[in-house]
Each structure stands twice: as C-alpha cells, then as structure tokens.
PDB file of N, CA and C in Angstrom:
ATOM      1  N   PRO A   4    -109.136  -4.755 165.363  1.00 61.00           N
ATOM      2  CA  PRO A   4    -108.132  -5.642 165.649  1.00 61.00           C
ATOM      3  C   PRO A   4    -108.463  -7.035 164.612  1.00 61.00           C
ATOM      4  N   PRO A   5    -107.384  -7.628 164.232  1.00 70.00           N
ATOM      5  CA  PRO A   5    -107.501  -8.844 163.330  1.00 70.00           C
ATOM      6  C   PRO A   5    -108.553  -9.852 163.966  1.00 70.00           C
ATOM      7  N   ARG A   6    -108.377 -10.026 165.208  1.00 69.00           N
ATOM      8  CA  ARG A   6    -109.190 -11.104 165.920  1.00 69.00           C
ATOM      9  C   ARG A   6    -110.697 -10.848 165.766  1.00 69.00           C
ATOM     10  N   ALA A   7    -110.927  -9.452 165.959  1.00 69.00           N
ATOM     11  CA  ALA A   7    -112.304  -8.966 165.988  1.00 69.00           C
ATOM     12  C   ALA A   7    -112.852  -9.018 164.400  1.00 69.00           C
ATOM     13  N   ALA A   8    -111.884  -8.786 163.436  1.00 65.00           N
ATOM     14  CA  ALA A   8    -112.361  -8.900 162.058  1.00 65.00           C
ATOM     15  C   ALA A   8    -112.493 -10.398 161.740  1.00 65.00           C
ATOM     16  N   ALA A   9    -111.804 -11.258 162.240  1.00 65.00           N
ATOM     17  CA  ALA A   9    -111.997 -12.828 161.849  1.00 65.00           C
ATOM     18  C   ALA A   9    -113.155 -13.143 162.631  1.00 65.00           C
ATOM     19  N   ALA A  10    -113.501 -12.571 163.711  1.00 65.00           N
ATOM     20  CA  ALA A  10    -114.695 -13.107 164.507  1.00 65.00           C
ATOM     21  C   ALA A  10    -115.924 -12.613 163.678  1.00 65.00           C
ATOM     22  N   LEU A  11    -115.951 -11.451 163.419  1.00 64.00           N
ATOM     23  CA  LEU A  11    -117.181 -10.927 162.499  1.00 64.00           C
ATOM     24  C   LEU A  11    -117.246 -11.641 161.253  1.00 64.00           C
ATOM     25  N   GLU A  12    -116.152 -12.071 160.545  1.00 70.00           N
ATOM     26  CA  GLU A  12    -116.220 -12.650 159.359  1.00 70.00           C
ATOM     27  C   GLU A  12    -116.676 -14.128 159.563  1.00 70.00           C
ATOM     28  N   SER A  13    -116.394 -14.619 160.724  1.00 74.00           N
ATOM     29  CA  SER A  13    -116.878 -16.140 161.106  1.00 74.00           C
ATOM     30  C   SER A  13    -118.441 -15.873 161.401  1.00 74.00           C
ATOM     31  N   TRP A  14    -118.846 -14.797 162.063  1.00 72.00           N
ATOM     32  CA  TRP A  14    -120.301 -14.725 162.282  1.00 72.00           C
ATOM     33  C   TRP A  14    -121.007 -14.552 160.926  1.00 72.00           C
ATOM     34  N   ASP A  15    -120.422 -13.782 160.104  1.00 80.00           N
ATOM     35  CA  ASP A  15    -121.161 -13.585 158.792  1.00 80.00           C
ATOM     36  C   ASP A  15    -121.143 -14.858 157.958  1.00 80.00           C
ATOM     37  N   ASP A  16    -120.169 -15.649 158.068  1.00 85.00           N
ATOM     38  CA  ASP A  16    -120.368 -16.968 157.314  1.00 85.00           C
ATOM     39  C   ASP A  16    -121.403 -17.887 157.980  1.00 85.00           C
ATOM     40  N   ARG A  17    -121.417 -17.792 159.319  1.00 88.00           N
ATOM     41  CA  ARG A  17    -122.460 -18.717 159.765  1.00 88.00           C
ATOM     42  C   ARG A  17    -123.831 -18.198 159.562  1.00 88.00           C
ATOM     43  N   ALA A  18    -124.047 -16.927 159.577  1.00 90.00           N
ATOM     44  CA  ALA A  18    -125.336 -16.363 159.234  1.00 90.00           C
ATOM     45  C   ALA A  18    -125.685 -16.606 157.683  1.00 90.00           C
ATOM     46  N   ALA A  19    -124.799 -16.592 156.773  1.00 91.00           N
ATOM     47  CA  ALA A  19    -125.003 -16.877 155.438  1.00 91.00           C
ATOM     48  C   ALA A  19    -125.327 -18.335 155.257  1.00 91.00           C
ATOM     49  N   ILE A  20    -124.587 -19.215 156.042  1.00 91.00           N
ATOM     50  CA  ILE A  20    -124.828 -20.832 155.948  1.00 91.00           C
ATOM     51  C   ILE A  20    -126.270 -20.896 156.290  1.00 91.00           C
ATOM     52  N   GLY A  21    -126.728 -20.375 157.433  1.00 93.00           N
ATOM     53  CA  GLY A  21    -128.007 -20.594 157.995  1.00 93.00           C
ATOM     54  C   GLY A  21    -129.057 -20.089 156.844  1.00 93.00           C
ATOM     55  N   GLU A  22    -128.848 -18.784 156.220  1.00 94.00           N
ATOM     56  CA  GLU A  22    -129.775 -18.512 155.454  1.00 94.00           C
ATOM     57  C   GLU A  22    -129.972 -19.410 154.185  1.00 94.00           C
ATOM     58  N   VAL A  23    -128.683 -19.857 153.655  1.00 95.00           N
ATOM     59  CA  VAL A  23    -128.725 -20.804 152.459  1.00 95.00           C
ATOM     60  C   VAL A  23    -129.498 -21.958 152.949  1.00 95.00           C
ATOM     61  N   HIS A  24    -129.138 -22.531 153.924  1.00 95.00           N
ATOM     62  CA  HIS A  24    -129.964 -23.655 154.411  1.00 95.00           C
ATOM     63  C   HIS A  24    -131.510 -23.514 154.410  1.00 95.00           C
ATOM     64  N   GLY A  25    -131.857 -22.249 154.884  1.00 96.00           N
ATOM     65  CA  GLY A  25    -133.275 -21.857 154.838  1.00 96.00           C
ATOM     66  C   GLY A  25    -133.849 -21.791 153.482  1.00 96.00           C
ATOM     67  N   LEU A  26    -133.015 -21.570 152.455  1.00 97.00           N
ATOM     68  CA  LEU A  26    -133.474 -21.453 151.056  1.00 97.00           C
ATOM     69  C   LEU A  26    -133.682 -22.704 150.561  1.00 97.00           C
ATOM     70  N   MET A  27    -132.907 -23.797 150.830  1.00 97.00           N
ATOM     71  CA  MET A  27    -132.870 -25.107 150.281  1.00 97.00           C
ATOM     72  C   MET A  27    -134.208 -26.007 150.699  1.00 97.00           C
ATOM     73  N   GLY A  28    -134.548 -26.756 149.763  1.00 97.00           N
ATOM     74  CA  GLY A  28    -135.548 -27.626 150.102  1.00 97.00           C
ATOM     75  C   GLY A  28    -135.099 -28.846 151.002  1.00 97.00           C
ATOM     76  N   ASP A  29    -136.064 -29.383 151.741  1.00 97.00           N
ATOM     77  CA  ASP A  29    -135.847 -30.453 152.723  1.00 97.00           C
ATOM     78  C   ASP A  29    -135.105 -31.617 152.071  1.00 97.00           C
ATOM     79  N   THR A  30    -135.662 -31.971 150.774  1.00 97.00           N
ATOM     80  CA  THR A  30    -135.060 -33.065 150.192  1.00 97.00           C
ATOM     81  C   THR A  30    -133.530 -33.178 149.980  1.00 97.00           C
ATOM     82  N   LEU A  31    -133.093 -32.042 149.564  1.00 97.00           N
ATOM     83  CA  LEU A  31    -131.517 -31.934 149.522  1.00 97.00           C
ATOM     84  C   LEU A  31    -130.939 -31.377 150.746  1.00 97.00           C
ATOM     85  N   ARG A  32    -131.533 -30.481 151.491  1.00 97.00           N
ATOM     86  CA  ARG A  32    -130.986 -29.891 152.711  1.00 97.00           C
ATOM     87  C   ARG A  32    -130.623 -31.159 153.825  1.00 97.00           C
ATOM     88  N   ASN A  33    -131.651 -31.900 154.015  1.00 97.00           N
ATOM     89  CA  ASN A  33    -131.554 -32.831 155.152  1.00 97.00           C
ATOM     90  C   ASN A  33    -130.381 -33.833 155.063  1.00 97.00           C
ATOM     91  N   PRO A  34    -130.394 -34.638 153.810  1.00 98.00           N
ATOM     92  CA  PRO A  34    -129.253 -35.467 153.675  1.00 98.00           C
ATOM     93  C   PRO A  34    -127.897 -34.857 153.746  1.00 98.00           C
ATOM     94  N   LEU A  35    -127.685 -33.572 153.156  1.00 97.00           N
ATOM     95  CA  LEU A  35    -126.568 -32.819 153.284  1.00 97.00           C
ATOM     96  C   LEU A  35    -126.049 -32.459 154.635  1.00 97.00           C
ATOM     97  N   VAL A  36    -126.930 -31.999 155.384  1.00 96.00           N
ATOM     98  CA  VAL A  36    -126.673 -31.705 156.873  1.00 96.00           C
ATOM     99  C   VAL A  36    -126.396 -32.839 157.618  1.00 96.00           C
ATOM    100  N   MET A  37    -127.193 -33.988 157.396  1.00 97.00           N
ATOM    101  CA  MET A  37    -126.780 -35.241 158.178  1.00 97.00           C
ATOM    102  C   MET A  37    -125.475 -35.804 157.723  1.00 97.00           C
ATOM    103  N   CYS A  38    -124.937 -35.548 156.582  1.00 97.00           N
ATOM    104  CA  CYS A  38    -123.691 -36.163 156.151  1.00 97.00           C
ATOM    105  C   CYS A  38    -122.654 -35.096 156.713  1.00 97.00           C
ATOM    106  N   ASP A  39    -122.655 -33.882 156.130  1.00 95.00           N
ATOM    107  CA  ASP A  39    -121.618 -32.976 156.444  1.00 95.00           C
ATOM    108  C   ASP A  39    -121.533 -32.272 157.747  1.00 95.00           C
ATOM    109  N   ASP A  40    -122.601 -32.167 158.426  1.00 92.00           N
ATOM    110  CA  ASP A  40    -122.687 -31.483 159.768  1.00 92.00           C
ATOM    111  C   ASP A  40    -122.675 -32.491 160.850  1.00 92.00           C
ATOM    112  N   ASP A  41    -123.569 -33.567 160.602  1.00 95.00           N
ATOM    113  CA  ASP A  41    -123.796 -34.558 161.686  1.00 95.00           C
ATOM    114  C   ASP A  41    -122.723 -35.749 161.600  1.00 95.00           C
ATOM    115  N   GLY A  42    -122.207 -35.841 160.395  1.00 97.00           N
ATOM    116  CA  GLY A  42    -121.389 -37.086 160.194  1.00 97.00           C
ATOM    117  C   GLY A  42    -121.918 -38.350 160.043  1.00 97.00           C
ATOM    118  N   PHE A  43    -123.353 -38.547 159.747  1.00 98.00           N
ATOM    119  CA  PHE A  43    -123.941 -39.786 159.439  1.00 98.00           C
ATOM    120  C   PHE A  43    -123.301 -40.397 158.174  1.00 98.00           C
ATOM    121  N   ALA A  44    -123.263 -41.687 158.026  1.00 98.00           N
ATOM    122  CA  ALA A  44    -122.879 -42.396 156.829  1.00 98.00           C
ATOM    123  C   ALA A  44    -123.928 -42.495 155.942  1.00 98.00           C
ATOM    124  N   TYR A  45    -123.511 -42.725 154.632  1.00 98.00           N
ATOM    125  CA  TYR A  45    -124.562 -42.516 153.508  1.00 98.00           C
ATOM    126  C   TYR A  45    -125.660 -43.546 153.871  1.00 98.00           C
ATOM    127  N   GLN A  46    -125.359 -44.833 154.256  1.00 98.00           N
ATOM    128  CA  GLN A  46    -126.393 -45.793 154.549  1.00 98.00           C
ATOM    129  C   GLN A  46    -127.255 -45.488 155.699  1.00 98.00           C
ATOM    130  N   GLU A  47    -126.769 -44.877 156.659  1.00 98.00           N
ATOM    131  CA  GLU A  47    -127.593 -44.405 157.846  1.00 98.00           C
ATOM    132  C   GLU A  47    -128.531 -43.381 157.428  1.00 98.00           C
ATOM    133  N   ILE A  48    -128.202 -42.410 156.439  1.00 98.00           N
ATOM    134  CA  ILE A  48    -129.140 -41.516 155.973  1.00 98.00           C
ATOM    135  C   ILE A  48    -130.216 -42.168 155.097  1.00 98.00           C
ATOM    136  N   ALA A  49    -129.755 -43.223 154.195  1.00 98.00           N
ATOM    137  CA  ALA A  49    -130.737 -43.948 153.456  1.00 98.00           C
ATOM    138  C   ALA A  49    -131.610 -44.644 154.227  1.00 98.00           C
ATOM    139  N   ASP A  50    -131.228 -45.141 155.279  1.00 98.00           N
ATOM    140  CA  ASP A  50    -132.198 -45.989 156.160  1.00 98.00           C
ATOM    141  C   ASP A  50    -133.203 -45.001 156.867  1.00 98.00           C
ATOM    142  N   HIS A  51    -132.541 -43.792 157.277  1.00 97.00           N
ATOM    143  CA  HIS A  51    -133.531 -42.825 158.026  1.00 97.00           C
ATOM    144  C   HIS A  51    -134.571 -42.247 157.000  1.00 97.00           C
ATOM    145  N   HIS A  52    -134.166 -41.952 155.828  1.00 97.00           N
ATOM    146  CA  HIS A  52    -135.199 -41.510 154.792  1.00 97.00           C
ATOM    147  C   HIS A  52    -135.983 -42.520 154.132  1.00 97.00           C
ATOM    148  N   GLY A  53    -135.582 -43.784 154.245  1.00 97.00           N
ATOM    149  CA  GLY A  53    -136.374 -44.807 153.491  1.00 97.00           C
ATOM    150  C   GLY A  53    -136.160 -44.834 152.103  1.00 97.00           C
ATOM    151  N   VAL A  54    -134.770 -44.468 151.657  1.00 98.00           N
ATOM    152  CA  VAL A  54    -134.481 -44.464 150.246  1.00 98.00           C
ATOM    153  C   VAL A  54    -133.288 -45.221 150.099  1.00 98.00           C
ATOM    154  N   GLY A  55    -132.846 -45.525 148.611  1.00 98.00           N
ATOM    155  CA  GLY A  55    -131.782 -46.175 148.500  1.00 98.00           C
ATOM    156  C   GLY A  55    -130.515 -45.487 148.589  1.00 98.00           C
ATOM    157  N   LEU A  56    -129.469 -46.125 148.686  1.00 98.00           N
ATOM    158  CA  LEU A  56    -128.121 -45.491 148.768  1.00 98.00           C
ATOM    159  C   LEU A  56    -127.692 -44.610 147.637  1.00 98.00           C
ATOM    160  N   SER A  57    -128.057 -45.063 146.458  1.00 98.00           N
ATOM    161  CA  SER A  57    -127.769 -44.147 145.124  1.00 98.00           C
ATOM    162  C   SER A  57    -128.623 -42.960 145.280  1.00 98.00           C
ATOM    163  N   ALA A  58    -129.750 -42.856 145.855  1.00 98.00           N
ATOM    164  CA  ALA A  58    -130.524 -41.631 146.034  1.00 98.00           C
ATOM    165  C   ALA A  58    -129.927 -40.772 147.048  1.00 98.00           C
ATOM    166  N   VAL A  59    -129.468 -41.256 148.052  1.00 98.00           N
ATOM    167  CA  VAL A  59    -128.732 -40.365 149.042  1.00 98.00           C
ATOM    168  C   VAL A  59    -127.442 -39.740 148.519  1.00 98.00           C
ATOM    169  N   LYS A  60    -126.783 -40.632 147.729  1.00 98.00           N
ATOM    170  CA  LYS A  60    -125.460 -40.098 147.156  1.00 98.00           C
ATOM    171  C   LYS A  60    -125.901 -38.956 146.068  1.00 98.00           C
ATOM    172  N   MET A  61    -126.981 -39.015 145.316  1.00 98.00           N
ATOM    173  CA  MET A  61    -127.206 -38.067 144.561  1.00 98.00           C
ATOM    174  C   MET A  61    -127.869 -36.878 145.141  1.00 98.00           C
ATOM    175  N   ARG A  62    -128.631 -36.982 146.151  1.00 98.00           N
ATOM    176  CA  ARG A  62    -129.158 -35.875 146.942  1.00 98.00           C
ATOM    177  C   ARG A  62    -128.011 -35.030 147.655  1.00 98.00           C
ATOM    178  N   ILE A  63    -127.007 -35.742 148.022  1.00 98.00           N
ATOM    179  CA  ILE A  63    -126.007 -34.922 148.597  1.00 98.00           C
ATOM    180  C   ILE A  63    -125.131 -34.259 147.624  1.00 98.00           C
ATOM    181  N   LYS A  64    -124.927 -34.934 146.537  1.00 98.00           N
ATOM    182  CA  LYS A  64    -124.206 -34.343 145.481  1.00 98.00           C
ATOM    183  C   LYS A  64    -124.879 -33.018 144.871  1.00 98.00           C
ATOM    184  N   ARG A  65    -126.218 -33.175 144.726  1.00 98.00           N
ATOM    185  CA  ARG A  65    -127.055 -31.992 144.231  1.00 98.00           C
ATOM    186  C   ARG A  65    -127.125 -30.942 145.371  1.00 98.00           C
ATOM    187  N   GLY A  66    -127.263 -31.332 146.622  1.00 98.00           N
ATOM    188  CA  GLY A  66    -127.436 -30.559 147.713  1.00 98.00           C
ATOM    189  C   GLY A  66    -126.106 -29.653 147.939  1.00 98.00           C
ATOM    190  N   ARG A  67    -124.905 -30.229 147.698  1.00 97.00           N
ATOM    191  CA  ARG A  67    -123.557 -29.413 147.716  1.00 97.00           C
ATOM    192  C   ARG A  67    -123.645 -28.444 146.588  1.00 97.00           C
ATOM    193  N   GLU A  68    -124.054 -28.998 145.422  1.00 97.00           N
ATOM    194  CA  GLU A  68    -124.149 -28.135 144.142  1.00 97.00           C
ATOM    195  C   GLU A  68    -125.094 -26.752 144.407  1.00 97.00           C
ATOM    196  N   GLU A  69    -126.214 -27.148 144.969  1.00 97.00           N
ATOM    197  CA  GLU A  69    -127.300 -26.023 145.205  1.00 97.00           C
ATOM    198  C   GLU A  69    -126.629 -25.151 146.369  1.00 97.00           C
ATOM    199  N   PHE A  70    -126.044 -25.758 147.329  1.00 96.00           N
ATOM    200  CA  PHE A  70    -125.601 -24.837 148.442  1.00 96.00           C
ATOM    201  C   PHE A  70    -124.512 -23.869 147.906  1.00 96.00           C
ATOM    202  N   ARG A  71    -123.523 -24.431 147.138  1.00 95.00           N
ATOM    203  CA  ARG A  71    -122.579 -23.559 146.480  1.00 95.00           C
ATOM    204  C   ARG A  71    -122.975 -22.378 145.660  1.00 95.00           C
ATOM    205  N   ARG A  72    -124.078 -22.845 144.755  1.00 96.00           N
ATOM    206  CA  ARG A  72    -124.730 -21.772 144.018  1.00 96.00           C
ATOM    207  C   ARG A  72    -125.425 -20.762 144.842  1.00 96.00           C
ATOM    208  N   LEU A  73    -126.206 -21.103 145.840  1.00 96.00           N
ATOM    209  CA  LEU A  73    -126.944 -20.240 146.795  1.00 96.00           C
ATOM    210  C   LEU A  73    -126.034 -19.347 147.540  1.00 96.00           C
ATOM    211  N   TYR A  74    -124.941 -19.980 148.098  1.00 94.00           N
ATOM    212  CA  TYR A  74    -123.964 -19.367 148.865  1.00 94.00           C
ATOM    213  C   TYR A  74    -123.179 -18.100 147.937  1.00 94.00           C
ATOM    214  N   LEU A  75    -122.911 -18.554 146.784  1.00 93.00           N
ATOM    215  CA  LEU A  75    -122.145 -17.571 145.914  1.00 93.00           C
ATOM    216  C   LEU A  75    -123.118 -16.441 145.531  1.00 93.00           C
ATOM    217  N   ASP A  76    -124.350 -16.715 145.297  1.00 94.00           N
ATOM    218  CA  ASP A  76    -125.379 -15.702 144.948  1.00 94.00           C
ATOM    219  C   ASP A  76    -125.582 -14.759 146.211  1.00 94.00           C
ATOM    220  N   LEU A  77    -125.492 -15.380 147.407  1.00 91.00           N
ATOM    221  CA  LEU A  77    -125.854 -14.544 148.536  1.00 91.00           C
ATOM    222  C   LEU A  77    -124.754 -13.671 149.049  1.00 91.00           C
ATOM    223  N   THR A  78    -123.418 -14.271 148.848  1.00 87.00           N
ATOM    224  CA  THR A  78    -122.317 -13.675 149.369  1.00 87.00           C
ATOM    225  C   THR A  78    -121.426 -12.844 148.250  1.00 87.00           C
ATOM    226  N   GLY A  79    -121.343 -13.558 147.206  1.00 87.00           N
ATOM    227  CA  GLY A  79    -120.429 -13.193 146.175  1.00 87.00           C
ATOM    228  C   GLY A  79    -119.128 -13.789 146.324  1.00 87.00           C
ATOM    229  N   ARG A  80    -118.992 -14.624 147.298  1.00 78.00           N
ATOM    230  CA  ARG A  80    -117.666 -15.503 147.433  1.00 78.00           C
ATOM    231  C   ARG A  80    -118.031 -17.136 147.349  1.00 78.00           C
ATOM    232  N   GLU A  81    -116.928 -17.673 146.885  1.00 74.00           N
ATOM    233  CA  GLU A  81    -117.149 -19.289 146.729  1.00 74.00           C
ATOM    234  C   GLU A  81    -117.206 -19.837 148.138  1.00 74.00           C
ATOM    235  N   ALA A  82    -117.983 -20.815 148.272  1.00 65.00           N
ATOM    236  CA  ALA A  82    -118.041 -21.525 149.509  1.00 65.00           C
ATOM    237  C   ALA A  82    -117.072 -22.547 149.845  1.00 65.00           C
TER     238      ALA A  82
END
C-alpha cells in the first residue's frame, strides 16, 4: 500500500541521514546538527564551540555541502 511504501522510504531516509552524519567529522557535523536539527542560532553555536560567528557560518555552509555530497554518494538521490 502507498502508506507502507512512504513509511519505508521515510525509514530509509532516516537511516541514510544517520549514516551520513556518522561519516562526517565533528567539526562540520556538530554545528550543522545544532543549527538544522536543534534550532540553535549561529551565535549560540559560536558561544558553545568557543569560535567566532564567521567560523560557525563557514562550518555550517561546508557541513551542508559535505552532507549533500555524501548523501548523494550513498543514496544516488539529491538531499
């Protein structure tokens, strides 16, 4: 049934996301997760990690790029 297929696809997506997060280094993964999953503001992330605001912005940008690349490599579909 369509609902079962959608649930299975959702499960596969979550598994792929978890695998991609596991492949990423902490320096890029942590700020990305704090921003996109946990909803922290850039300044809060900077304060938490003891780095400047521009460093956090760059880490999140690079983290998103790396996530997309790894996700595409793993699944063959765009994130």
